[in-house]
PDB file of C-alpha atoms in Angstrom:
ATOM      1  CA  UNK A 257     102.467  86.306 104.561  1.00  0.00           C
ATOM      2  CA  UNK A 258     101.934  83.427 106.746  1.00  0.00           C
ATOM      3  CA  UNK A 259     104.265  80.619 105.453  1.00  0.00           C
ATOM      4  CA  UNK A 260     103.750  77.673 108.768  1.00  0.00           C
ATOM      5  CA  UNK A 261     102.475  77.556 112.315  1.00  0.00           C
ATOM      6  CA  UNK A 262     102.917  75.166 115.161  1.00  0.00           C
ATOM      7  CA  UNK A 263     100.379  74.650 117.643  1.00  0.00           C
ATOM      8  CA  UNK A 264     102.418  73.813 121.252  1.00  0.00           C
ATOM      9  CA  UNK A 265     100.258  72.818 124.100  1.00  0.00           C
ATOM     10  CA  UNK A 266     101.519  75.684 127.308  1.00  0.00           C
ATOM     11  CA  UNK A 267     101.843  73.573 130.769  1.00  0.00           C
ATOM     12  CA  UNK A 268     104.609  74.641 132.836  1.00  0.00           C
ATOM     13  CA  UNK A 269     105.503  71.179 133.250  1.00  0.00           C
ATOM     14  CA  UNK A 270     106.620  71.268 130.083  1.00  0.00           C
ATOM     15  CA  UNK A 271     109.691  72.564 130.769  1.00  0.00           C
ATOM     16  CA  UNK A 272     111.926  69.696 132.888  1.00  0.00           C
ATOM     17  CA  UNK A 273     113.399  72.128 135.580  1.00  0.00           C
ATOM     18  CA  UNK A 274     109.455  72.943 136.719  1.00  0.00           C
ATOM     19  CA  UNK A 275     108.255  68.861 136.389  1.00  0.00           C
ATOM     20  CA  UNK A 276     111.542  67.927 137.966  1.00  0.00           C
ATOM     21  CA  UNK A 277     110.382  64.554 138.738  1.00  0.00           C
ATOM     22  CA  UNK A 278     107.422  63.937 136.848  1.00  0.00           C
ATOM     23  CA  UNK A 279     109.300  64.909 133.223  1.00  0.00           C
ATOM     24  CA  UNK A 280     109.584  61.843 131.863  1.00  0.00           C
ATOM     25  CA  UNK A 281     105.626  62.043 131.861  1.00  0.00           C
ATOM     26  CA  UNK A 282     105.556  64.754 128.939  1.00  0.00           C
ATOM     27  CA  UNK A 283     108.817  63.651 127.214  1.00  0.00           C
ATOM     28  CA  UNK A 284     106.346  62.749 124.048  1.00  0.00           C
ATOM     29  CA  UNK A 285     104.698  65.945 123.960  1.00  0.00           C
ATOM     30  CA  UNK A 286     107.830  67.871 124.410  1.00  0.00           C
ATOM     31  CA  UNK A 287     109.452  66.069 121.757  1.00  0.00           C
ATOM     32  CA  UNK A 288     106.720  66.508 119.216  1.00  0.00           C
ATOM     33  CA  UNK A 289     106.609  70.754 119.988  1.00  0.00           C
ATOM     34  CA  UNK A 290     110.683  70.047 119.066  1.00  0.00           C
ATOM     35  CA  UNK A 291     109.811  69.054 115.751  1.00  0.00           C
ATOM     36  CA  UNK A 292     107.085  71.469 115.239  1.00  0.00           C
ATOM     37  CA  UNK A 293     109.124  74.086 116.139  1.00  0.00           C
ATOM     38  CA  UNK A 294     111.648  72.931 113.869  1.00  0.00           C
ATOM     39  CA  UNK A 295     109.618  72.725 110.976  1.00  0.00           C
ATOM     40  CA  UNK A 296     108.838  76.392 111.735  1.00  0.00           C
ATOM     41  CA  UNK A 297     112.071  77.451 111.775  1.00  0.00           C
ATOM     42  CA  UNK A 298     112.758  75.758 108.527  1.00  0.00           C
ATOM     43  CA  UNK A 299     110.317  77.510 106.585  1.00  0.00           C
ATOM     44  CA  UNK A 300     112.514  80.174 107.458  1.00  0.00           C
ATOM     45  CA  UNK A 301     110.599  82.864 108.646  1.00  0.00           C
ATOM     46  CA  UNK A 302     110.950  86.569 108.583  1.00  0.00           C
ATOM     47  CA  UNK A 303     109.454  86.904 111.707  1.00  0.00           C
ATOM     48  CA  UNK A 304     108.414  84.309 114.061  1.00  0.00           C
ATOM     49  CA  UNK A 305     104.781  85.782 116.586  1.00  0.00           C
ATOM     50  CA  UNK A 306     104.286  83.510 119.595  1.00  0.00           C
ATOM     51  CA  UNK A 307     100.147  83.506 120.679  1.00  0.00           C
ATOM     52  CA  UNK A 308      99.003  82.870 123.727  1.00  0.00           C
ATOM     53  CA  UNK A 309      96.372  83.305 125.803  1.00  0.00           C
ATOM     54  CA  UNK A 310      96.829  85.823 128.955  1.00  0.00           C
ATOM     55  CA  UNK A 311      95.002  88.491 131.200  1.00  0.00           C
ATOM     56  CA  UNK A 312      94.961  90.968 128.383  1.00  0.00           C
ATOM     57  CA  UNK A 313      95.366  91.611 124.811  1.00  0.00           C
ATOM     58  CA  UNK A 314      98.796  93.367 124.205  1.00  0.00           C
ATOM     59  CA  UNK A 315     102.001  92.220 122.271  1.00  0.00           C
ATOM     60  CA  UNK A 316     105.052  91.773 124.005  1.00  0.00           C
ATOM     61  CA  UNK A 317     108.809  92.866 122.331  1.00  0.00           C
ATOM     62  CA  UNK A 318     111.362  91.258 121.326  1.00  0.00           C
ATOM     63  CA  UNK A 319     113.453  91.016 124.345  1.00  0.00           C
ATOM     64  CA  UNK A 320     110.693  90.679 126.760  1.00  0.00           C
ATOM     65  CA  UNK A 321     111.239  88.629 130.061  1.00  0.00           C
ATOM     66  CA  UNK A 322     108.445  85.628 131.692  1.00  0.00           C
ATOM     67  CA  UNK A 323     109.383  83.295 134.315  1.00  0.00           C
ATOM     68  CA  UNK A 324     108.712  80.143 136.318  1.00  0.00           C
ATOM     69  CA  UNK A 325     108.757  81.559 139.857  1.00  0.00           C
ATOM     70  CA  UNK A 326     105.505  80.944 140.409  1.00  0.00           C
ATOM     71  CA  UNK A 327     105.779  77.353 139.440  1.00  0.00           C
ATOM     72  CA  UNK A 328     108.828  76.773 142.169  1.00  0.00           C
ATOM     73  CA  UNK A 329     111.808  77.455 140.056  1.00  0.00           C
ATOM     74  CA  UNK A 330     113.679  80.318 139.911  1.00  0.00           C
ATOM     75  CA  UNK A 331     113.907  80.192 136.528  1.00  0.00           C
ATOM     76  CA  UNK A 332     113.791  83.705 133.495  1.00  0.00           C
ATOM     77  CA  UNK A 333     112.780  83.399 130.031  1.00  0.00           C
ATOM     78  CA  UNK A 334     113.236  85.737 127.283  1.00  0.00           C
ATOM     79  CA  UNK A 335     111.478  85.988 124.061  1.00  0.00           C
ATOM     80  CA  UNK A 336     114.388  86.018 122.411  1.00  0.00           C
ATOM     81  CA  UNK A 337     117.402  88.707 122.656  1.00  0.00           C
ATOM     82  CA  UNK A 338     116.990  92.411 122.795  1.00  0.00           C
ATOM     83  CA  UNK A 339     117.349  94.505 120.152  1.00  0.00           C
ATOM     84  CA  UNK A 340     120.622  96.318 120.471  1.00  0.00           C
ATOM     85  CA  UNK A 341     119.746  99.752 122.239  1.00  0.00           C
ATOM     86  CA  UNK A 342     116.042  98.642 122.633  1.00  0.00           C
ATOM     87  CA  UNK A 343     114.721  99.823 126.436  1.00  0.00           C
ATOM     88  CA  UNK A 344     113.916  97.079 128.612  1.00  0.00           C
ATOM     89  CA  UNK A 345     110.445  96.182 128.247  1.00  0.00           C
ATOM     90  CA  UNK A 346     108.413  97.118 131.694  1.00  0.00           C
ATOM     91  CA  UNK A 347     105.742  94.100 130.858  1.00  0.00           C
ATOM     92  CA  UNK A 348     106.225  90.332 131.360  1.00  0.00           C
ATOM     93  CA  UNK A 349     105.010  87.407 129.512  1.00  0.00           C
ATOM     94  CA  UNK A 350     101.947  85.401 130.446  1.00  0.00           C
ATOM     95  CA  UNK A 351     102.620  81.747 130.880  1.00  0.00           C
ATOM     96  CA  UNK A 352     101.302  81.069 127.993  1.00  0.00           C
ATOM     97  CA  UNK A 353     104.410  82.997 126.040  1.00  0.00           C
ATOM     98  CA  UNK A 354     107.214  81.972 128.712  1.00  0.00           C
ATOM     99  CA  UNK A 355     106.396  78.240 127.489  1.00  0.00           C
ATOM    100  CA  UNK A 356     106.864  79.518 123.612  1.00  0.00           C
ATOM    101  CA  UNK A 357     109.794  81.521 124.259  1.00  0.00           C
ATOM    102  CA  UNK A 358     111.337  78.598 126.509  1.00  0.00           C
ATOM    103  CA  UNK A 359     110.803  76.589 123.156  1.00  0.00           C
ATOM    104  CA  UNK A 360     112.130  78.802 120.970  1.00  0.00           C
ATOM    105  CA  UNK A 361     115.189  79.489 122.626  1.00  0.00           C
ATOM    106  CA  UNK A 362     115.483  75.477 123.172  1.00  0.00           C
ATOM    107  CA  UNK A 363     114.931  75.286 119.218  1.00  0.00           C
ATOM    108  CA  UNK A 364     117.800  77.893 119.001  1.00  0.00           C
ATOM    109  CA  UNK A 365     115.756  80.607 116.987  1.00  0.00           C
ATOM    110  CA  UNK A 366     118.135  83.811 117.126  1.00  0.00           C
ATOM    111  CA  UNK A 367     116.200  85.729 114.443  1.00  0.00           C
ATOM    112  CA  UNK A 368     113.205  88.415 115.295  1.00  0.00           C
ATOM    113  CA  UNK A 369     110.380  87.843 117.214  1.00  0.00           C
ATOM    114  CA  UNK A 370     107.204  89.088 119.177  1.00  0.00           C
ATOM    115  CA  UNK A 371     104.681  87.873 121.492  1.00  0.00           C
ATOM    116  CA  UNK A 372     100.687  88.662 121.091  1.00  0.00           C
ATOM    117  CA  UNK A 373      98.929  87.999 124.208  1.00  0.00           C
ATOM    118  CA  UNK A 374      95.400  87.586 123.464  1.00  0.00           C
ATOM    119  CA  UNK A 375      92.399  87.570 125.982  1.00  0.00           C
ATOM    120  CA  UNK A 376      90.400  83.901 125.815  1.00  0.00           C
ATOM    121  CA  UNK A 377      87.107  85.627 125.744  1.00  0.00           C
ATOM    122  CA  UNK A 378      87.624  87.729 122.629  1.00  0.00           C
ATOM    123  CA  UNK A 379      85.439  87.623 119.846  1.00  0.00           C
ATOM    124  CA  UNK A 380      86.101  86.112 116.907  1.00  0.00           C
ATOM    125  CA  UNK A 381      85.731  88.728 114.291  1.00  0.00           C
ATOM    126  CA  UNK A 382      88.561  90.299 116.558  1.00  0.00           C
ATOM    127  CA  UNK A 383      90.526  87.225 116.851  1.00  0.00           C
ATOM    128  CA  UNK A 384      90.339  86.529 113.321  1.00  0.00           C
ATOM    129  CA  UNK A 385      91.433  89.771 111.976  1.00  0.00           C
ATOM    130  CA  UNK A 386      94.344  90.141 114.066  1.00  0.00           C
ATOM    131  CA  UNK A 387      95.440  87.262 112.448  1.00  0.00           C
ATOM    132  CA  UNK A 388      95.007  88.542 108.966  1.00  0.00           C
ATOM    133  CA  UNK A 389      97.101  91.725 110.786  1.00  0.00           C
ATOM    134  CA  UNK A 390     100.374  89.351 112.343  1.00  0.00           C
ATOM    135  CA  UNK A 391     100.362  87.094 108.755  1.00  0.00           C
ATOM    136  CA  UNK A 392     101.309  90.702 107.139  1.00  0.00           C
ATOM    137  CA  UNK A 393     103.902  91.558 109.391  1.00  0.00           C
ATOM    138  CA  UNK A 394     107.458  90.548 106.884  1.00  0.00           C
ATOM    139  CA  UNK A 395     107.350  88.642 103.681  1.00  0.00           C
ATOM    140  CA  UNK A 396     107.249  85.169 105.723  1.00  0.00           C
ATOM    141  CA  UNK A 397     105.771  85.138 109.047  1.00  0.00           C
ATOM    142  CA  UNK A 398     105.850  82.541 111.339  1.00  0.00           C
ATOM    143  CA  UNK A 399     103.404  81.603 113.939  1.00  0.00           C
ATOM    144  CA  UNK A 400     104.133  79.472 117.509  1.00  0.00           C
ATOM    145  CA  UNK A 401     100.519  79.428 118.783  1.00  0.00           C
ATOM    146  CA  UNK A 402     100.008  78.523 122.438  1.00  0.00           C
ATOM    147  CA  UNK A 403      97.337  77.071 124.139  1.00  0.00           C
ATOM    148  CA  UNK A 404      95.471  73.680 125.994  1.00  0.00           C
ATOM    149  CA  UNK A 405      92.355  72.352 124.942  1.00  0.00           C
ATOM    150  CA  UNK A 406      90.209  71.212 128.208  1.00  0.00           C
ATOM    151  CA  UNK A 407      90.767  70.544 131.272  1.00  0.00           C
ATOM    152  CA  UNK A 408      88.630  68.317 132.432  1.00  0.00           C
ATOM    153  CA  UNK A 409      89.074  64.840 131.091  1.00  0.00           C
ATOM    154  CA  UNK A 410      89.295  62.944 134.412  1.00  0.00           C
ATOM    155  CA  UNK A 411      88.625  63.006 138.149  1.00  0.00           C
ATOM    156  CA  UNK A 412      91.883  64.779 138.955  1.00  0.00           C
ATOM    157  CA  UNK A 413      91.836  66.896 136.454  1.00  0.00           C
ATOM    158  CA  UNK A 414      91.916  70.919 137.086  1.00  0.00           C
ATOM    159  CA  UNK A 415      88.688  71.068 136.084  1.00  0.00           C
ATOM    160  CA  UNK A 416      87.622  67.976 137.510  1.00  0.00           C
ATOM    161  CA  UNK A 417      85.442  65.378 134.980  1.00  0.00           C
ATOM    162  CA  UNK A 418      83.103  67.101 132.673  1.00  0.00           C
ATOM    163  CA  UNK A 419      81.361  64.566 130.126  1.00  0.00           C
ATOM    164  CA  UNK A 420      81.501  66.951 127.494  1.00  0.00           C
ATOM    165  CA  UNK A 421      85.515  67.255 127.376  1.00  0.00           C
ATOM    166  CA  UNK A 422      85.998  64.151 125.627  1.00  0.00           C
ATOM    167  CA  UNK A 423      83.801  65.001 122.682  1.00  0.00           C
ATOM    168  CA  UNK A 424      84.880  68.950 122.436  1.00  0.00           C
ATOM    169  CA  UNK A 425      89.129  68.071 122.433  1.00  0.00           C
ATOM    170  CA  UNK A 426      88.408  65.288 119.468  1.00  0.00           C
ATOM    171  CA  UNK A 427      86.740  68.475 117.959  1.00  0.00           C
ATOM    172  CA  UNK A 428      89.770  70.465 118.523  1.00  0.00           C
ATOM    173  CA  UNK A 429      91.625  67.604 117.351  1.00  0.00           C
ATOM    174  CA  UNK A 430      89.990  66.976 113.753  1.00  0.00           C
ATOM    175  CA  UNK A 431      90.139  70.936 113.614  1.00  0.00           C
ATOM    176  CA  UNK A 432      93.813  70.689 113.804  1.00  0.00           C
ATOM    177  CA  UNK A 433      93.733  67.759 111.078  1.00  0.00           C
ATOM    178  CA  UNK A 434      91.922  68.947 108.566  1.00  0.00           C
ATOM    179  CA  UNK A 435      92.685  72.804 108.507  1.00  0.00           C
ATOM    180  CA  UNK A 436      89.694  73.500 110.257  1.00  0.00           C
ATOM    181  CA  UNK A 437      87.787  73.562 107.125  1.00  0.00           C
ATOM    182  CA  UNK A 438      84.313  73.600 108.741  1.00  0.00           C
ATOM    183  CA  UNK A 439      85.149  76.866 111.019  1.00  0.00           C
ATOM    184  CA  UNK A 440      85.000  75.262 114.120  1.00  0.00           C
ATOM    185  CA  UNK A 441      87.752  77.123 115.858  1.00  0.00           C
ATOM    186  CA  UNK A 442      85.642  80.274 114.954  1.00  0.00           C
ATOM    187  CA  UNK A 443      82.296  78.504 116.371  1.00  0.00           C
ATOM    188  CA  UNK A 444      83.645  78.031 119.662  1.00  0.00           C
ATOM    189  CA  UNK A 445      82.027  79.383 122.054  1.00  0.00           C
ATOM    190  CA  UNK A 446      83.625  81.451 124.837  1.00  0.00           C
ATOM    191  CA  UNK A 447      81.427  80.797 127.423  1.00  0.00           C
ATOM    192  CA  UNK A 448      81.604  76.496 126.995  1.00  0.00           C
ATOM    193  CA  UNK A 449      85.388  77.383 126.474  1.00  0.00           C
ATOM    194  CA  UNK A 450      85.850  79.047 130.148  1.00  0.00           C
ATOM    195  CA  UNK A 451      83.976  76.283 131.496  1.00  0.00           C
ATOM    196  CA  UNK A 452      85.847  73.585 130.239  1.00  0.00           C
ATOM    197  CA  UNK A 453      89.129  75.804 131.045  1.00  0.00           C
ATOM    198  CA  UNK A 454      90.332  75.976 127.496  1.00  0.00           C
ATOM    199  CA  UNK A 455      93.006  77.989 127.132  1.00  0.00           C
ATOM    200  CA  UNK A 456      93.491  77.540 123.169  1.00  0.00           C
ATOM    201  CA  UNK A 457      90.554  78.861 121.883  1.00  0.00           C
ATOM    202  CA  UNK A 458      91.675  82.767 121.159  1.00  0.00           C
ATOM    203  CA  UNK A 459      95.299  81.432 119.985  1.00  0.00           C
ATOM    204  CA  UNK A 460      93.927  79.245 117.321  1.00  0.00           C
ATOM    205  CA  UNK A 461      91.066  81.230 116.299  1.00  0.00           C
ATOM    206  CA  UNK A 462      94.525  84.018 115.208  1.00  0.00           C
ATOM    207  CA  UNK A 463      95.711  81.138 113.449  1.00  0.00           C
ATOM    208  CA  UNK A 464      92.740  80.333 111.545  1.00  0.00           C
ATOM    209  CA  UNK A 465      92.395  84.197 110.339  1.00  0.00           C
ATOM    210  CA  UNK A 466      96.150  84.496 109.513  1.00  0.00           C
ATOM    211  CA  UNK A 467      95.806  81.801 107.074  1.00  0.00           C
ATOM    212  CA  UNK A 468      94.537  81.428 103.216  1.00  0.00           C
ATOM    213  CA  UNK A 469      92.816  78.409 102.504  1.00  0.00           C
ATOM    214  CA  UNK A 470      94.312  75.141 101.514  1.00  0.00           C
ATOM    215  CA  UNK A 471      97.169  74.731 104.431  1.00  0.00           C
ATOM    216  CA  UNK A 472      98.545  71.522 104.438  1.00  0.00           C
ATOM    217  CA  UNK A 473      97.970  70.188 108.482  1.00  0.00           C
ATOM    218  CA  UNK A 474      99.705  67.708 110.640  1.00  0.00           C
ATOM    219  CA  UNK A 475      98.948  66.790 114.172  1.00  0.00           C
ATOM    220  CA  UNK A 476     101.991  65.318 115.712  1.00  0.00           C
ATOM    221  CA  UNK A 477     100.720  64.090 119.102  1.00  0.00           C
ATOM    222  CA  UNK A 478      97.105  64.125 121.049  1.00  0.00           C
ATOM    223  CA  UNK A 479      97.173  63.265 124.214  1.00  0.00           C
ATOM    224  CA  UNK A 480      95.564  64.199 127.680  1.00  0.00           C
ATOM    225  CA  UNK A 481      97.751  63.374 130.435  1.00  0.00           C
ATOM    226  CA  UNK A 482      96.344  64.784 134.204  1.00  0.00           C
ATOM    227  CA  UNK A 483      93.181  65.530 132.255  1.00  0.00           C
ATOM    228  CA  UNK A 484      94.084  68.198 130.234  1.00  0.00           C
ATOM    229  CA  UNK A 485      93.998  68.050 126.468  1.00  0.00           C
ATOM    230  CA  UNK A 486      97.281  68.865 124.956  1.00  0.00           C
ATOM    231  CA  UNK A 487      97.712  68.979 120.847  1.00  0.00           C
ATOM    232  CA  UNK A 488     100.725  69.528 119.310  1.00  0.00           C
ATOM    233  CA  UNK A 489     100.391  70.348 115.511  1.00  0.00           C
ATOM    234  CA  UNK A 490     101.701  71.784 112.216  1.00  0.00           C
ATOM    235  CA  UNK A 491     100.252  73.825 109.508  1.00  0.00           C
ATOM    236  CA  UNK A 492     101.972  74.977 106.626  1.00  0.00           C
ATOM    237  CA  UNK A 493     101.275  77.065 103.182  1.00  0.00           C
TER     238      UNK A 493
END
């Protein structure tokens, strides 16, 4: 069963090596996915699933290698150690999972995990039952869920300004808040999600089917520095 989630927003800058520089920027966010990851960890979890969105829908073993070359720093990632004897995994994480597994390992979670990389256009149904499938994975599951909300809150932005951005992350946000009570997550669309470049919208539509009802829901920070809409939350049976 599911006992707690944290929802982590997934920029590379995240990590202080790849924003050299600009860190200090996202030393709020980063310290509220800390303490969400934390209070994961200390509803001590069987099993711990990161979720994120990527290219394809797969999960990714324990063991399993990303990195932050393509970001300018020669920098490896692993979610979590190998099992003893366990082949090297041939697959690598999306960046979505390299941020989770780069908090994780900066949490210092040594106990089992997996990643489930799952496409952003999926359906719900789909979404939403292979959330009901990850929840039954070990007595007490875990979740780490990965993913932005949009990206296009300003002129700079990667998405540039979109007047509906504004209006669809305080959406996101009150969905976060109140346990998404009103099924929004499972309402949104794909389509208005790739155009606002959303990259949460699979990842917390798992969440939403991997829990029961009544969840008791934090959101730690809300924020959208260079125009993109990062959440960092906690939800907990």
């Amino acid at each position: 069963m599911l006992v707690a989630a944290a929802v982590c927003p997934c920029p590379p800058l995240l990590v202080p090596e790849v924003a050299a520089g600009a860190a200090p920027e996202l030393d709020a966010a980063r310290a509220a996915c800390d303490e969400a990851v934390r209070e994961v960890i200390a509803a001590r979890p069987d099993l711990i699933v990161v979720v994120g969105e990527g290219p394809v829908t797969r999960e990714h073993g324990q063991g399993t290698a990303g990195s932050f070359l393509p970001f300018g720093v020669d920098r490896e990632v692993r979610l979590g150690a190998a099992p003893e004897g366990a082949e090297a995994s041939e697959g690598r994480l999306p960046l979505s999972l390299s941020v989770g597994a780069w908090l994780l390992a900066r949490a210092g979670w040594t106990g089992r995990v997996t990643g489930y990389e799952v496409q952003g256009d999926r359906s719900w149904p789909m979404n939403g039952e292979d959330g009901v499938h990850l929840a039954a994975r070990a007595d007490r599951v875990g979740l780490l869920v990965m993913g932005d909300g949009t990206a296009c809150r300003s002129l700079k932005a990667p998405g540039y300004l979109d007047e509906r951005a504004e209006g669809v992350d305080a959406a996101i946000a009150e969905a976060l808040r109140n346990g998404d009570r009103d099924g929004f997550f499972a309402d949104l669309d794909a389509d208005l999600a790739r155009e606002l470049k959303i990259s949460g919208r699979s990842p917390w539509q798992v969440m939403t089917g991997a829990f029961d009802e009544d969840e008791t829901c934090r959101v730690l920070y809300e924020d959208a520095p260079y125009g993109v809409g990062y959440f960092v939350a906690t939800w907990s049976s």
